[in-house]
XYZ file of C-alpha atoms in Angstrom:
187
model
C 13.870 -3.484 -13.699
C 14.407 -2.802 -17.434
C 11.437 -4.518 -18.422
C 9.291 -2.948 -15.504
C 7.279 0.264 -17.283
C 8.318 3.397 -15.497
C 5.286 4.835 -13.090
C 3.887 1.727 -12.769
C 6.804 0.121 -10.239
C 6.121 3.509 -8.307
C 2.680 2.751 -6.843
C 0.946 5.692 -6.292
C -1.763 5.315 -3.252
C -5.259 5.262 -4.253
C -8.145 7.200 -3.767
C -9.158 7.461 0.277
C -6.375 5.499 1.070
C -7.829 2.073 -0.886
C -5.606 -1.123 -1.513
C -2.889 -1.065 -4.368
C -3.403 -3.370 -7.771
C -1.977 -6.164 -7.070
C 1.325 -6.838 -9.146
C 1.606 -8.213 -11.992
C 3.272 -11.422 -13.405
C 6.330 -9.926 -14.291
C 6.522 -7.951 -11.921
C 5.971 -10.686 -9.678
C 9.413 -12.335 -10.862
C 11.069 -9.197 -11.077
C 10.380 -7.700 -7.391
C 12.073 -9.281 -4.104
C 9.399 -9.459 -1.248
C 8.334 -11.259 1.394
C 6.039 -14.597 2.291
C 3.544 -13.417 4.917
C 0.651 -15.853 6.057
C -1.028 -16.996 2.984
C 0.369 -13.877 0.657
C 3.511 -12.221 -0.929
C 4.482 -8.984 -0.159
C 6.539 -6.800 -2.655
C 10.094 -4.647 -1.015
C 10.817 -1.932 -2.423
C 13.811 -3.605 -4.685
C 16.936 -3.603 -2.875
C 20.380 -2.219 -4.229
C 23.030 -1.742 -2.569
C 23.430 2.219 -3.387
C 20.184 3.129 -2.366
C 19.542 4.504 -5.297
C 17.536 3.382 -8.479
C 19.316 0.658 -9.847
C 20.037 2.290 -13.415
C 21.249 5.942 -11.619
C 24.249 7.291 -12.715
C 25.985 6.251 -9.784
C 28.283 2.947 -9.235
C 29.032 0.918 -12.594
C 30.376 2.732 -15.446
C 27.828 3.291 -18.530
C 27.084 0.888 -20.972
C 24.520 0.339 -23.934
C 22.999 -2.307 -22.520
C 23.034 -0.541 -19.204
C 22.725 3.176 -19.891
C 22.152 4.867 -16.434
C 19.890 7.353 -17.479
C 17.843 7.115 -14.158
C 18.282 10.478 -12.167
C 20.373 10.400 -9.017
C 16.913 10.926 -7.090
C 14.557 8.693 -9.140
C 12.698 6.791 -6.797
C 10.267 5.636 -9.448
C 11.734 2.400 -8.698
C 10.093 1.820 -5.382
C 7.357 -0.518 -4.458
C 5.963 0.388 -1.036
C 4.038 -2.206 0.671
C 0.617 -0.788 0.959
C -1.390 -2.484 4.128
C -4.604 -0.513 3.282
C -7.563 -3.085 3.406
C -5.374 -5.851 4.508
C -6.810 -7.335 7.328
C -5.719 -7.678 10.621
C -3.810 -4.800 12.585
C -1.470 -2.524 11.106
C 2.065 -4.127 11.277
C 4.701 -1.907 13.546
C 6.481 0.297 11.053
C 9.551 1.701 11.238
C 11.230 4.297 8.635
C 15.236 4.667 8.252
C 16.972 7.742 6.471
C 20.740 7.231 6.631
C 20.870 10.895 4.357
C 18.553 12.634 6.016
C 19.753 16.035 4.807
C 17.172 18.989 6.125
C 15.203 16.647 7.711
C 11.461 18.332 8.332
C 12.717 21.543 7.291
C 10.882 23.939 5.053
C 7.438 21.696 4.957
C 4.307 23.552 6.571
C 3.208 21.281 9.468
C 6.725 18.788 9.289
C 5.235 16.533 6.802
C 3.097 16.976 3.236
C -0.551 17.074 3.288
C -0.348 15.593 -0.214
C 1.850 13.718 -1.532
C 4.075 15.716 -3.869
C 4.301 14.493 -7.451
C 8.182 13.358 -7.327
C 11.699 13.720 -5.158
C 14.315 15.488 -5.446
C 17.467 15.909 -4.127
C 17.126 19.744 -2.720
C 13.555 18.790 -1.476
C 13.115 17.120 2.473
C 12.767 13.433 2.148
C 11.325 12.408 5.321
C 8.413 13.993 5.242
C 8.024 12.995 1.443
C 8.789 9.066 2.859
C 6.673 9.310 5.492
C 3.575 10.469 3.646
C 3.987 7.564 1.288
C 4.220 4.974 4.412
C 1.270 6.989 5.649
C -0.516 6.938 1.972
C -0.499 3.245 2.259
C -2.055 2.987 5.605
C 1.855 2.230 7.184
C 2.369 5.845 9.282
C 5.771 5.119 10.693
C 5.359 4.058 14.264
C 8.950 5.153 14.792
C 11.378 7.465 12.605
C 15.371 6.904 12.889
C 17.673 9.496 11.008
C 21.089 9.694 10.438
C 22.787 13.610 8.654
C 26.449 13.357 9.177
C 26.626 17.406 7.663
C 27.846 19.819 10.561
C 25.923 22.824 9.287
C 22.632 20.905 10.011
C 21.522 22.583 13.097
C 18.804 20.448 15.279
C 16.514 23.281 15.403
C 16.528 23.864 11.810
C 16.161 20.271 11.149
C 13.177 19.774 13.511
C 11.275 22.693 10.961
C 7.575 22.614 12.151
C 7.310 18.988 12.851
C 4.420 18.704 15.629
C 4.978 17.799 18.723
C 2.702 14.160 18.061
C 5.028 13.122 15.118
C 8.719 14.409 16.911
C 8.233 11.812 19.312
C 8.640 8.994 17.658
C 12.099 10.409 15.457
C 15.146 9.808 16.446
C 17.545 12.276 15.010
C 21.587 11.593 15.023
C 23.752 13.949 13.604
C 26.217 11.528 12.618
C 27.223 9.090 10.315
C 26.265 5.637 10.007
C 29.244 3.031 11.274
C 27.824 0.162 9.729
C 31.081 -2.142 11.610
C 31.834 -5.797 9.892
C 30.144 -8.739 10.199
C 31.457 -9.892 13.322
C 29.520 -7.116 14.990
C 26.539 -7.805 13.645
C 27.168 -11.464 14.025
C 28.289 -10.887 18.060
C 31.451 -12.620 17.549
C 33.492 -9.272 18.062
């Protein structure tokens, strides 16, 4: 990701909701994605933290590694963006395993522009879910997971309409992610 410029791995959606620029060649190699029908599709690059991969989190700083990401950089993201692909939008489903406030504090439940960056004090669902939107991908279904005892369900709900609360699924838990046998069947 070193070699990726900044701002340009974070693809900001276009104008009227119009198709992202296609990768380029390095980022091509650099990006994990998919092989869909006749075209790859960039992930949003996957480490294991969930955080950007040079976040001062995890391995211990080096020169050639200097961590001087933010803890909640998500620069680092490429979001598939479906607008002007054809055929019908693909069944989308958004995970927060930190949801924190949830909807909280955000006029309607969700931005009516996309804010400029994250951060950590800010909501992040509705920040993820206008970028899914953005890129004509409005989650079809919403699962979050706040394990914090002093987030109380009515406070997390905010002002979240009644048309978007029905497809989130709120647990105010952790996340048991078992062993591999479980996810395997073979426990």
């Amino acid at each position: 990701f070193r070699s990726l410029p900044r701002g340009r791995v974070f693809q900001k959606p276009a104008p009227a909701r119009k198709p992202a620029p296609e990768p380029t060649p390095d980022e091509r190699r650099a990006l994990s994605h998919f092989h869909v029908a006749n075209r790859t599709e960039a992930i949003e690059p996957l480490h294991g933290v969930a955080r950007h991969p040079f976040a001062r989190v995890g391995c211990a700083h080096s020169a050639a590694h200097a961590h001087d990401a933010g803890l909640f950089d998500i620069t680092y993201l490429v979001i598939h963006n479906a607008c002007g692909r054809p055929g019908p939008k693909p069944r989308t489903l958004l995970f927060d395993m930190g949801a924190s406030v949830g909807f909280a504090g955000v006029p309607g439940g969700v931005y009516a522009t996309l804010p400029t960056d994250g951060g950590g004090l800010a909501p992040s669902l509705p920040l993820f879910y206008r970028i899914y939107a953005d890129r004509c991908l409005e989650p079809d279904e919403v699962y979050a997971w706040e394990p914090n005892p002093r987030v109380r369900g009515a406070d997390w709900w905010g002002e979240l309409p009644a048309r978007l609360r029905a497809k989130v699924r709120f647990y105010n838990d952790i996340v048991d992610e078992g062993e591999i046998e479980q996810a395997e069947g073979s426990a």
